[in-house]
Amino acid sequence: MQNSLLIQAIPYEDESPISFLLRTTKLNAHSSIFNLVGKENYQSIIKESLNYHLADDARFSLVLNALNIDSDYSCLAFERSGPTNRSPRTIGAIEFPHELLELNNLRYCPLCLSEKAYLRKLWMLKPIYACPIHSCFLIDSCPNCENPITSKTGIQNSACCGFELRKAPIREAKSIETIYWFIDVLNFNSNKLFKEFASCWKAFNEFFKFDRSNTNLKIFLQVYEYFHNPEISALKLSARINARSAYSHPRIQLLPFLKYERFFKKHIKVVEENVDEYKISENSISRKLRNHDIKRILKVSRFELEKLIENDYLKLGKSEHYHGNISSIDIERFLIGLISREESTLDTKIEIPINHSNLGLKEIATNLDINYETARKLAKMGWFDSVHNSNDIGTIKKYSKEKVQEFRNKYMLVASLAKQLRANPTNLVEKLSALDITPIHGPHIDSTPINIFLKKSVQDIGSNDLDMIHHYSTRTGRPEDKLELPAKSIDYYSLKDAARHLEISPNKVAVLVQKGILKKDLNNCLSIQVQASSLLNIKKKLNNEEYILYLDAANQLNCPINWMKKYWCETGFLNIEDLVYWKLIHKHELIKVLKLKKEFLTGAEASSILGMRHSHITNLQNQGLVKPFYFGKTESKIRLFRKEDILKLKYSKENIPI
């Protein structure tokens, strides 16, 4: 049975489904969404959408139908990738885990609420702890009575005390750049990267539950540090675990990270290398552990664990008395006994690394015949395993000689291969792909900044093989599978049809409308209709051969994205055509920069050629050994060095005649 509403709210493009229903409830003078829908209808909706939330597409669509509201508004809700209530929600191409969604309580920005009284869908994502527009913290409890904000009495007042939510005090968020980074992760990165983000979130969330300090802000800042400064992240985790050493064994504390070991190998290793001695005491906290947790903690197989229980090595008594939960204290006793016991049923003891002529970065660069900067990048990515030694405090960081040798025997960098083949490294990866030879790591594979091949896959390649390749696909320029242009005879498209033409989600189309990139029909108040002419314009721009994708431009310039923006965009050489989900660069601007780069080098490139750290080029400049040149069309200038000067300096340093 459908209700006939007196007034229908018109949704904002970025509005949350709960907000839309709350505004509709208020417009029709009802006290709650439940009363708006009606008891009979609501019970029927629940039966038809078991395990779904009101913010999920399945249940939200049923509510819209019961209220006789346009079904196109269902785009406000989250689609779900599976049937269970723990299934991820889909946001564009990203599968967003339910643990990262705030579905039960409401969060808001007082300034946004003052400007327009509705709740933004973005606020339902836990990593969004602050407003990206006003740089202030989101509020999740009433400033007056401190109770959680619920959906019982609308979106403008507290359900408990009636406090006007928009009058809440403003708290500035100084770390707002982390929010911008997360939004970029959502918009421009792969589902594979987001799975790593979600795993980190879950791990740190569970770890901080130990002392109930798992706030969204604290978790997110740790995840941000994991991605941007992994070495510091690992050391901080080690320090936190040692600080809790009076309450729990380090391996027990590491359990949240052992669950996602493929992402936290470096963290686990650093913790184990710096672990403090643990003794069970009256302060030790007991928790129940399941078999899958114990396997990770003890590093044993299911069969080995069953043997431990069956033979009572864990001192649990007869195995028939064991019902699936083991106290962490029992596991800690076993761990302590295992460390001191000479004979054990387990082969996986924690080993302390031994220094066998470990290498510094300069020695690694010489050993692998690569420049210092490349060696530093490889070390930072964890290829060589840093070695900690109590005698090495204050000295140069060392790395495992065995790992370096293993890398040398197994892998080859594209630059080393190009040097060996006397080929141009710029297009070597594309040329080899024509021979079905591809790197196993690289910028277009797993975000590794350096292309790395298996040595056995390229050992038989000769320069003659490359000379025979005349036609090969590249990653630059516009893609050949261009977006199909919509028919010109239609004046307007629905959100879903526009999304199909642009190959993005309806939610993203709504954002493009809000940003003014797509135009909507202002005379249609019941649904969002996208002007065909604006849709045609954006598709023509995406298919235009005169533009190149921002990432492809960075690839041609051999420049990381963040440095490309600082070096070439902020200085006025390149102008970004920002279409929210696509960033374009005009080719004629890129060509000018490429011509300039034939004669000049950036500081990073010059340092790389000289085998130095980036800061050393400034020292050389201060000594008058190299002359800088400053270019730019704005107040910001890029510092460049003449390539000829750098090569002369390199050759004179190596005593090589020019």
PDB file of C-alpha atoms in Angstrom, residues 218-495:
ATOM      1  CA  LYS A 218      43.329   8.391  15.834  1.00  0.00           C
ATOM      2  CA  ILE A 219      42.811   5.377  13.565  1.00  0.00           C
ATOM      3  CA  PHE A 220      42.889   7.433  10.389  1.00  0.00           C
ATOM      4  CA  LEU A 221      46.080   9.303  11.294  1.00  0.00           C
ATOM      5  CA  GLN A 222      47.808   5.948  11.905  1.00  0.00           C
ATOM      6  CA  VAL A 223      46.601   4.620   8.539  1.00  0.00           C
ATOM      7  CA  TYR A 224      47.804   7.821   6.841  1.00  0.00           C
ATOM      8  CA  GLU A 225      51.220   7.409   8.461  1.00  0.00           C
ATOM      9  CA  TYR A 226      51.324   3.744   7.372  1.00  0.00           C
ATOM     10  CA  PHE A 227      51.065   4.841   3.726  1.00  0.00           C
ATOM     11  CA  HIS A 228      53.232   7.959   3.883  1.00  0.00           C
ATOM     12  CA  ASN A 229      55.935   7.058   6.414  1.00  0.00           C
ATOM     13  CA  PRO A 230      55.935   3.276   6.929  1.00  0.00           C
ATOM     14  CA  GLU A 231      59.240   3.169   8.828  1.00  0.00           C
ATOM     15  CA  ILE A 232      58.029   5.656  11.458  1.00  0.00           C
ATOM     16  CA  SER A 233      54.695   3.817  11.589  1.00  0.00           C
ATOM     17  CA  ALA A 234      56.442   0.520  12.385  1.00  0.00           C
ATOM     18  CA  LEU A 235      58.642   2.095  15.086  1.00  0.00           C
ATOM     19  CA  LYS A 236      55.652   3.772  16.746  1.00  0.00           C
ATOM     20  CA  LEU A 237      53.736   0.486  16.788  1.00  0.00           C
ATOM     21  CA  SER A 238      56.740  -1.200  18.413  1.00  0.00           C
ATOM     22  CA  ALA A 239      56.891   1.526  21.073  1.00  0.00           C
ATOM     23  CA  ARG A 240      53.161   1.228  21.807  1.00  0.00           C
ATOM     24  CA  ILE A 241      53.377  -2.533  22.184  1.00  0.00           C
ATOM     25  CA  ASN A 242      56.339  -2.243  24.544  1.00  0.00           C
ATOM     26  CA  ALA A 243      54.406   0.350  26.555  1.00  0.00           C
ATOM     27  CA  ARG A 244      51.696  -2.265  27.078  1.00  0.00           C
ATOM     28  CA  SER A 245      54.136  -5.050  27.917  1.00  0.00           C
ATOM     29  CA  ALA A 246      52.885  -5.220  31.513  1.00  0.00           C
ATOM     30  CA  TYR A 247      49.452  -6.332  30.304  1.00  0.00           C
ATOM     31  CA  SER A 248      49.886  -8.634  27.317  1.00  0.00           C
ATOM     32  CA  HIS A 249      52.525 -10.581  25.381  1.00  0.00           C
ATOM     33  CA  PRO A 250      53.725  -8.798  22.191  1.00  0.00           C
ATOM     34  CA  ARG A 251      52.518 -11.650  19.944  1.00  0.00           C
ATOM     35  CA  ILE A 252      49.043 -11.373  21.463  1.00  0.00           C
ATOM     36  CA  GLN A 253      49.080  -7.609  20.926  1.00  0.00           C
ATOM     37  CA  LEU A 254      50.188  -8.127  17.314  1.00  0.00           C
ATOM     38  CA  LEU A 255      47.117 -10.259  16.523  1.00  0.00           C
ATOM     39  CA  PRO A 256      45.202  -7.469  14.660  1.00  0.00           C
ATOM     40  CA  PHE A 257      48.218  -7.054  12.360  1.00  0.00           C
ATOM     41  CA  LEU A 258      48.885 -10.791  12.001  1.00  0.00           C
ATOM     42  CA  LYS A 259      45.403 -11.060  10.437  1.00  0.00           C
ATOM     43  CA  TYR A 260      46.650  -8.851   7.596  1.00  0.00           C
ATOM     44  CA  GLU A 261      50.273  -9.999   7.646  1.00  0.00           C
ATOM     45  CA  ARG A 262      50.826  -9.408   3.922  1.00  0.00           C
ATOM     46  CA  PHE A 263      50.529  -5.657   4.590  1.00  0.00           C
ATOM     47  CA  PHE A 264      52.309  -5.538   7.961  1.00  0.00           C
ATOM     48  CA  LYS A 265      55.396  -7.709   7.460  1.00  0.00           C
ATOM     49  CA  LYS A 266      57.738  -4.786   8.165  1.00  0.00           C
ATOM     50  CA  HIS A 267      55.745  -3.721  11.238  1.00  0.00           C
ATOM     51  CA  ILE A 268      55.744  -7.236  12.673  1.00  0.00           C
ATOM     52  CA  LYS A 269      59.457  -7.594  12.059  1.00  0.00           C
ATOM     53  CA  VAL A 270      60.301  -4.282  13.755  1.00  0.00           C
ATOM     54  CA  VAL A 271      58.150  -5.185  16.774  1.00  0.00           C
ATOM     55  CA  GLU A 272      59.820  -8.574  17.158  1.00  0.00           C
ATOM     56  CA  GLU A 273      63.294  -7.070  16.807  1.00  0.00           C
ATOM     57  CA  ASN A 274      62.648  -4.479  19.525  1.00  0.00           C
ATOM     58  CA  VAL A 275      60.443  -6.513  21.846  1.00  0.00           C
ATOM     59  CA  ASP A 276      60.786  -6.060  25.619  1.00  0.00           C
ATOM     60  CA  GLU A 277      60.867  -9.108  27.890  1.00  0.00           C
ATOM     61  CA  TYR A 278      57.379 -10.169  28.990  1.00  0.00           C
ATOM     62  CA  LYS A 279      56.459 -11.738  32.308  1.00  0.00           C
ATOM     63  CA  ILE A 280      53.002 -12.908  33.339  1.00  0.00           C
ATOM     64  CA  SER A 281      51.823 -10.984  36.398  1.00  0.00           C
ATOM     65  CA  GLU A 282      48.656  -9.937  38.185  1.00  0.00           C
ATOM     66  CA  ASN A 283      48.376  -7.114  35.640  1.00  0.00           C
ATOM     67  CA  SER A 284      48.225  -9.553  32.705  1.00  0.00           C
ATOM     68  CA  ILE A 285      44.893  -9.329  30.893  1.00  0.00           C
ATOM     69  CA  SER A 286      43.170 -12.552  29.866  1.00  0.00           C
ATOM     70  CA  ARG A 287      41.107 -12.790  26.690  1.00  0.00           C
ATOM     71  CA  LYS A 288      39.535 -15.718  24.868  1.00  0.00           C
ATOM     72  CA  LEU A 289      41.230 -16.795  21.644  1.00  0.00           C
ATOM     73  CA  ARG A 290      39.845 -18.950  18.840  1.00  0.00           C
ATOM     74  CA  ASN A 291      41.851 -21.511  16.888  1.00  0.00           C
ATOM     75  CA  HIS A 292      42.419 -19.236  13.871  1.00  0.00           C
ATOM     76  CA  ASP A 293      43.852 -16.555  16.175  1.00  0.00           C
ATOM     77  CA  ILE A 294      46.143 -19.022  17.969  1.00  0.00           C
ATOM     78  CA  LYS A 295      47.494 -20.344  14.669  1.00  0.00           C
ATOM     79  CA  ARG A 296      48.593 -16.827  13.737  1.00  0.00           C
ATOM     80  CA  ILE A 297      50.106 -16.090  17.147  1.00  0.00           C
ATOM     81  CA  LEU A 298      52.105 -19.351  17.302  1.00  0.00           C
ATOM     82  CA  LYS A 299      52.792 -19.446  13.523  1.00  0.00           C
ATOM     83  CA  VAL A 300      51.575 -23.038  13.225  1.00  0.00           C
ATOM     84  CA  SER A 301      49.294 -24.944  10.880  1.00  0.00           C
ATOM     85  CA  ARG A 302      45.866 -26.296  11.846  1.00  0.00           C
ATOM     86  CA  PHE A 303      47.350 -29.810  12.075  1.00  0.00           C
ATOM     87  CA  GLU A 304      50.197 -28.610  14.351  1.00  0.00           C
ATOM     88  CA  LEU A 305      47.754 -26.787  16.621  1.00  0.00           C
ATOM     89  CA  GLU A 306      45.558 -29.863  16.907  1.00  0.00           C
ATOM     90  CA  LYS A 307      48.623 -31.875  17.931  1.00  0.00           C
ATOM     91  CA  LEU A 308      49.540 -29.288  20.553  1.00  0.00           C
ATOM     92  CA  ILE A 309      46.057 -29.522  22.056  1.00  0.00           C
ATOM     93  CA  GLU A 310      45.816 -33.305  21.730  1.00  0.00           C
ATOM     94  CA  ASN A 311      49.208 -33.878  23.420  1.00  0.00           C
ATOM     95  CA  ASP A 312      48.435 -31.186  26.012  1.00  0.00           C
ATOM     96  CA  TYR A 313      51.498 -29.065  25.227  1.00  0.00           C
ATOM     97  CA  LEU A 314      49.334 -26.030  25.994  1.00  0.00           C
ATOM     98  CA  LYS A 315      48.540 -27.460  29.455  1.00  0.00           C
ATOM     99  CA  LEU A 316      44.781 -27.274  28.950  1.00  0.00           C
ATOM    100  CA  GLY A 317      44.018 -30.647  30.440  1.00  0.00           C
ATOM    101  CA  LYS A 318      42.354 -33.414  28.455  1.00  0.00           C
ATOM    102  CA  SER A 319      41.451 -32.429  24.928  1.00  0.00           C
ATOM    103  CA  GLU A 320      37.818 -33.488  25.375  1.00  0.00           C
ATOM    104  CA  HIS A 321      37.443 -30.662  27.910  1.00  0.00           C
ATOM    105  CA  TYR A 322      38.468 -28.100  25.311  1.00  0.00           C
ATOM    106  CA  HIS A 323      35.471 -26.348  23.712  1.00  0.00           C
ATOM    107  CA  GLY A 324      37.070 -23.954  21.242  1.00  0.00           C
ATOM    108  CA  ASN A 325      38.182 -20.993  23.381  1.00  0.00           C
ATOM    109  CA  ILE A 326      41.657 -20.798  24.925  1.00  0.00           C
ATOM    110  CA  SER A 327      42.736 -18.159  27.414  1.00  0.00           C
ATOM    111  CA  SER A 328      45.451 -15.822  26.135  1.00  0.00           C
ATOM    112  CA  ILE A 329      47.276 -16.380  29.455  1.00  0.00           C
ATOM    113  CA  ASP A 330      47.689 -20.079  28.552  1.00  0.00           C
ATOM    114  CA  ILE A 331      49.113 -19.112  25.161  1.00  0.00           C
ATOM    115  CA  GLU A 332      51.469 -16.623  26.844  1.00  0.00           C
ATOM    116  CA  ARG A 333      52.770 -19.333  29.189  1.00  0.00           C
ATOM    117  CA  PHE A 334      53.469 -21.495  26.179  1.00  0.00           C
ATOM    118  CA  LEU A 335      55.169 -18.638  24.333  1.00  0.00           C
ATOM    119  CA  ILE A 336      57.450 -17.913  27.263  1.00  0.00           C
ATOM    120  CA  GLY A 337      58.233 -21.602  27.665  1.00  0.00           C
ATOM    121  CA  LEU A 338      58.831 -21.920  23.914  1.00  0.00           C
ATOM    122  CA  ILE A 339      61.461 -19.154  23.940  1.00  0.00           C
ATOM    123  CA  SER A 340      63.490 -20.868  26.696  1.00  0.00           C
ATOM    124  CA  ARG A 341      62.804 -24.494  25.744  1.00  0.00           C
ATOM    125  CA  GLU A 342      65.521 -26.211  23.704  1.00  0.00           C
ATOM    126  CA  GLU A 343      63.240 -28.825  22.196  1.00  0.00           C
ATOM    127  CA  SER A 344      59.820 -27.986  20.842  1.00  0.00           C
ATOM    128  CA  THR A 345      57.173 -29.494  18.631  1.00  0.00           C
ATOM    129  CA  LEU A 346      57.208 -26.245  16.653  1.00  0.00           C
ATOM    130  CA  ASP A 347      59.762 -25.227  14.051  1.00  0.00           C
ATOM    131  CA  THR A 348      58.770 -21.564  13.961  1.00  0.00           C
ATOM    132  CA  LYS A 349      60.805 -19.888  16.701  1.00  0.00           C
ATOM    133  CA  ILE A 350      61.411 -16.139  16.653  1.00  0.00           C
ATOM    134  CA  GLU A 351      64.936 -15.618  15.398  1.00  0.00           C
ATOM    135  CA  ILE A 352      67.210 -12.643  16.095  1.00  0.00           C
ATOM    136  CA  PRO A 353      68.885 -11.378  12.916  1.00  0.00           C
ATOM    137  CA  ILE A 354      72.660 -11.705  12.806  1.00  0.00           C
ATOM    138  CA  ASN A 355      74.892  -9.161  11.115  1.00  0.00           C
ATOM    139  CA  HIS A 356      76.775 -10.746   8.196  1.00  0.00           C
ATOM    140  CA  SER A 357      78.643  -7.838   6.555  1.00  0.00           C
ATOM    141  CA  ASN A 358      75.518  -5.735   6.023  1.00  0.00           C
ATOM    142  CA  LEU A 359      75.505  -3.001   3.376  1.00  0.00           C
ATOM    143  CA  GLY A 360      74.806   0.725   3.313  1.00  0.00           C
ATOM    144  CA  LEU A 361      72.880   2.404   0.477  1.00  0.00           C
ATOM    145  CA  LYS A 362      76.050   3.463  -1.382  1.00  0.00           C
ATOM    146  CA  GLU A 363      77.325  -0.119  -1.303  1.00  0.00           C
ATOM    147  CA  ILE A 364      73.931  -1.375  -2.520  1.00  0.00           C
ATOM    148  CA  ALA A 365      73.999   1.112  -5.399  1.00  0.00           C
ATOM    149  CA  THR A 366      77.494  -0.084  -6.389  1.00  0.00           C
ATOM    150  CA  ASN A 367      76.555  -3.747  -5.989  1.00  0.00           C
ATOM    151  CA  LEU A 368      73.474  -3.443  -8.220  1.00  0.00           C
ATOM    152  CA  ASP A 369      75.017  -0.866 -10.603  1.00  0.00           C
ATOM    153  CA  ILE A 370      72.239   1.654  -9.971  1.00  0.00           C
ATOM    154  CA  ASN A 371      72.235   5.240  -8.708  1.00  0.00           C
ATOM    155  CA  TYR A 372      71.918   6.133  -5.038  1.00  0.00           C
ATOM    156  CA  GLU A 373      68.361   7.475  -5.312  1.00  0.00           C
ATOM    157  CA  THR A 374      67.086   4.246  -6.881  1.00  0.00           C
ATOM    158  CA  ALA A 375      68.795   2.214  -4.150  1.00  0.00           C
ATOM    159  CA  ARG A 376      67.131   4.425  -1.537  1.00  0.00           C
ATOM    160  CA  LYS A 377      63.684   3.912  -3.096  1.00  0.00           C
ATOM    161  CA  LEU A 378      64.145   0.141  -3.209  1.00  0.00           C
ATOM    162  CA  ALA A 379      65.288   0.103   0.412  1.00  0.00           C
ATOM    163  CA  LYS A 380      62.336   2.249   1.466  1.00  0.00           C
ATOM    164  CA  MET A 381      59.960  -0.215  -0.209  1.00  0.00           C
ATOM    165  CA  GLY A 382      61.442  -2.998   1.925  1.00  0.00           C
ATOM    166  CA  TRP A 383      63.328  -5.012  -0.687  1.00  0.00           C
ATOM    167  CA  PHE A 384      66.528  -5.409   1.350  1.00  0.00           C
ATOM    168  CA  ASP A 385      65.379  -5.682   4.996  1.00  0.00           C
ATOM    169  CA  SER A 386      66.935  -3.090   7.291  1.00  0.00           C
ATOM    170  CA  VAL A 387      69.090  -4.646  10.014  1.00  0.00           C
ATOM    171  CA  HIS A 388      69.042  -3.253  13.535  1.00  0.00           C
ATOM    172  CA  ASN A 389      72.072  -3.704  15.699  1.00  0.00           C
ATOM    173  CA  SER A 390      72.608  -2.311  19.201  1.00  0.00           C
ATOM    174  CA  ASN A 391      76.160  -1.351  18.212  1.00  0.00           C
ATOM    175  CA  ASP A 392      74.977   0.639  15.192  1.00  0.00           C
ATOM    176  CA  ILE A 393      73.250   3.483  17.051  1.00  0.00           C
ATOM    177  CA  GLY A 394      73.991   6.795  15.358  1.00  0.00           C
ATOM    178  CA  THR A 395      75.683   5.168  12.367  1.00  0.00           C
ATOM    179  CA  ILE A 396      74.573   4.735   8.762  1.00  0.00           C
ATOM    180  CA  LYS A 397      71.588   2.428   8.317  1.00  0.00           C
ATOM    181  CA  LYS A 398      72.513  -1.056   7.129  1.00  0.00           C
ATOM    182  CA  TYR A 399      70.673  -3.629   5.024  1.00  0.00           C
ATOM    183  CA  SER A 400      70.900  -7.384   4.638  1.00  0.00           C
ATOM    184  CA  LYS A 401      73.666  -8.374   2.231  1.00  0.00           C
ATOM    185  CA  GLU A 402      71.867 -11.676   1.568  1.00  0.00           C
ATOM    186  CA  LYS A 403      68.698  -9.829   0.495  1.00  0.00           C
ATOM    187  CA  VAL A 404      70.678  -7.551  -1.824  1.00  0.00           C
ATOM    188  CA  GLN A 405      72.341 -10.573  -3.434  1.00  0.00           C
ATOM    189  CA  GLU A 406      68.986 -12.302  -3.708  1.00  0.00           C
ATOM    190  CA  PHE A 407      67.591  -9.241  -5.483  1.00  0.00           C
ATOM    191  CA  ARG A 408      70.588  -9.125  -7.837  1.00  0.00           C
ATOM    192  CA  ASN A 409      70.149 -12.797  -8.764  1.00  0.00           C
ATOM    193  CA  LYS A 410      66.401 -12.669  -9.259  1.00  0.00           C
ATOM    194  CA  TYR A 411      65.415  -9.209 -10.547  1.00  0.00           C
ATOM    195  CA  MET A 412      66.449  -6.520 -13.018  1.00  0.00           C
ATOM    196  CA  LEU A 413      65.425  -2.858 -13.108  1.00  0.00           C
ATOM    197  CA  VAL A 414      64.290  -1.329 -16.381  1.00  0.00           C
ATOM    198  CA  ALA A 415      67.153   1.228 -16.239  1.00  0.00           C
ATOM    199  CA  SER A 416      69.759  -1.533 -15.820  1.00  0.00           C
ATOM    200  CA  LEU A 417      68.186  -3.507 -18.658  1.00  0.00           C
ATOM    201  CA  ALA A 418      68.169  -0.424 -20.915  1.00  0.00           C
ATOM    202  CA  LYS A 419      71.855   0.175 -20.137  1.00  0.00           C
ATOM    203  CA  GLN A 420      72.634  -3.465 -20.955  1.00  0.00           C
ATOM    204  CA  LEU A 421      70.698  -3.316 -24.259  1.00  0.00           C
ATOM    205  CA  ARG A 422      71.826   0.248 -25.044  1.00  0.00           C
ATOM    206  CA  ALA A 423      68.150   1.131 -25.460  1.00  0.00           C
ATOM    207  CA  ASN A 424      65.972   4.094 -24.537  1.00  0.00           C
ATOM    208  CA  PRO A 425      64.499   3.391 -21.053  1.00  0.00           C
ATOM    209  CA  THR A 426      61.490   5.675 -21.697  1.00  0.00           C
ATOM    210  CA  ASN A 427      59.623   3.271 -23.988  1.00  0.00           C
ATOM    211  CA  LEU A 428      61.441   0.015 -23.192  1.00  0.00           C
ATOM    212  CA  VAL A 429      58.609  -1.341 -21.033  1.00  0.00           C
ATOM    213  CA  GLU A 430      56.074  -0.783 -23.844  1.00  0.00           C
ATOM    214  CA  LYS A 431      58.396  -2.344 -26.426  1.00  0.00           C
ATOM    215  CA  LEU A 432      58.956  -5.449 -24.316  1.00  0.00           C
ATOM    216  CA  SER A 433      55.211  -5.819 -23.764  1.00  0.00           C
ATOM    217  CA  ALA A 434      54.953  -6.381 -27.531  1.00  0.00           C
ATOM    218  CA  LEU A 435      57.055  -9.509 -26.895  1.00  0.00           C
ATOM    219  CA  ASP A 436      54.728 -10.523 -24.013  1.00  0.00           C
ATOM    220  CA  ILE A 437      57.421  -9.578 -21.485  1.00  0.00           C
ATOM    221  CA  THR A 438      56.057  -7.426 -18.682  1.00  0.00           C
ATOM    222  CA  PRO A 439      57.486  -6.233 -15.351  1.00  0.00           C
ATOM    223  CA  ILE A 440      56.212  -7.892 -12.172  1.00  0.00           C
ATOM    224  CA  HIS A 441      56.269  -4.573 -10.280  1.00  0.00           C
ATOM    225  CA  GLY A 442      55.817  -1.029 -11.549  1.00  0.00           C
ATOM    226  CA  PRO A 443      53.766   2.195 -11.531  1.00  0.00           C
ATOM    227  CA  HIS A 444      50.943   0.652 -13.583  1.00  0.00           C
ATOM    228  CA  ILE A 445      50.945  -2.673 -11.714  1.00  0.00           C
ATOM    229  CA  ASP A 446      51.134  -2.130  -7.953  1.00  0.00           C
ATOM    230  CA  SER A 447      52.162   1.562  -7.623  1.00  0.00           C
ATOM    231  CA  THR A 448      55.849   0.634  -7.252  1.00  0.00           C
ATOM    232  CA  PRO A 449      57.642   3.725  -8.683  1.00  0.00           C
ATOM    233  CA  ILE A 450      60.258   1.592 -10.496  1.00  0.00           C
ATOM    234  CA  ASN A 451      59.629  -1.045 -13.175  1.00  0.00           C
ATOM    235  CA  ILE A 452      61.155  -4.356 -12.034  1.00  0.00           C
ATOM    236  CA  PHE A 453      61.472  -7.461 -14.255  1.00  0.00           C
ATOM    237  CA  LEU A 454      62.199 -11.047 -13.373  1.00  0.00           C
ATOM    238  CA  LYS A 455      65.750 -11.628 -14.562  1.00  0.00           C
ATOM    239  CA  LYS A 456      64.911 -14.948 -16.206  1.00  0.00           C
ATOM    240  CA  SER A 457      62.227 -13.274 -18.360  1.00  0.00           C
ATOM    241  CA  VAL A 458      64.670 -10.781 -19.937  1.00  0.00           C
ATOM    242  CA  GLN A 459      67.998 -12.634 -19.895  1.00  0.00           C
ATOM    243  CA  ASP A 460      67.656 -13.804 -23.516  1.00  0.00           C
ATOM    244  CA  ILE A 461      66.605 -10.420 -24.970  1.00  0.00           C
ATOM    245  CA  GLY A 462      69.077  -8.739 -27.321  1.00  0.00           C
ATOM    246  CA  SER A 463      69.173  -5.349 -29.035  1.00  0.00           C
ATOM    247  CA  ASN A 464      68.273  -7.053 -32.348  1.00  0.00           C
ATOM    248  CA  ASP A 465      64.971  -8.184 -30.838  1.00  0.00           C
ATOM    249  CA  LEU A 466      64.084  -4.586 -30.014  1.00  0.00           C
ATOM    250  CA  ASP A 467      65.056  -3.317 -33.475  1.00  0.00           C
ATOM    251  CA  MET A 468      62.412  -5.590 -35.006  1.00  0.00           C
ATOM    252  CA  ILE A 469      59.594  -3.943 -33.004  1.00  0.00           C
ATOM    253  CA  HIS A 470      58.091  -1.046 -34.958  1.00  0.00           C
ATOM    254  CA  HIS A 471      54.491  -0.980 -33.672  1.00  0.00           C
ATOM    255  CA  TYR A 472      53.618  -1.220 -30.016  1.00  0.00           C
ATOM    256  CA  SER A 473      50.954   0.187 -27.688  1.00  0.00           C
ATOM    257  CA  THR A 474      51.835   2.948 -25.234  1.00  0.00           C
ATOM    258  CA  ARG A 475      50.292   4.296 -22.053  1.00  0.00           C
ATOM    259  CA  THR A 476      50.407   7.881 -23.283  1.00  0.00           C
ATOM    260  CA  GLY A 477      47.841   9.813 -25.268  1.00  0.00           C
ATOM    261  CA  ARG A 478      44.112   9.131 -25.297  1.00  0.00           C
ATOM    262  CA  PRO A 479      42.792   5.553 -24.960  1.00  0.00           C
ATOM    263  CA  GLU A 480      41.567   3.926 -28.146  1.00  0.00           C
ATOM    264  CA  ASP A 481      38.350   2.605 -26.578  1.00  0.00           C
ATOM    265  CA  LYS A 482      36.795   6.042 -26.447  1.00  0.00           C
ATOM    266  CA  LEU A 483      33.559   6.695 -24.597  1.00  0.00           C
ATOM    267  CA  GLU A 484      30.549   6.337 -26.874  1.00  0.00           C
ATOM    268  CA  LEU A 485      28.946   9.698 -27.614  1.00  0.00           C
ATOM    269  CA  PRO A 486      25.258  10.032 -26.683  1.00  0.00           C
ATOM    270  CA  ALA A 487      22.593  10.619 -29.290  1.00  0.00           C
ATOM    271  CA  LYS A 488      22.023  14.297 -30.101  1.00  0.00           C
ATOM    272  CA  SER A 489      18.226  13.986 -30.514  1.00  0.00           C
ATOM    273  CA  ILE A 490      17.639  13.654 -26.753  1.00  0.00           C
ATOM    274  CA  ASP A 491      17.465  16.840 -24.677  1.00  0.00           C
ATOM    275  CA  TYR A 492      17.865  15.311 -21.180  1.00  0.00           C
ATOM    276  CA  TYR A 493      19.178  12.119 -19.593  1.00  0.00           C
ATOM    277  CA  SER A 494      18.341  10.545 -16.237  1.00  0.00           C
ATOM    278  CA  LEU A 495      21.130  10.054 -13.704  1.00  0.00           C
TER     279      LEU A 495
END
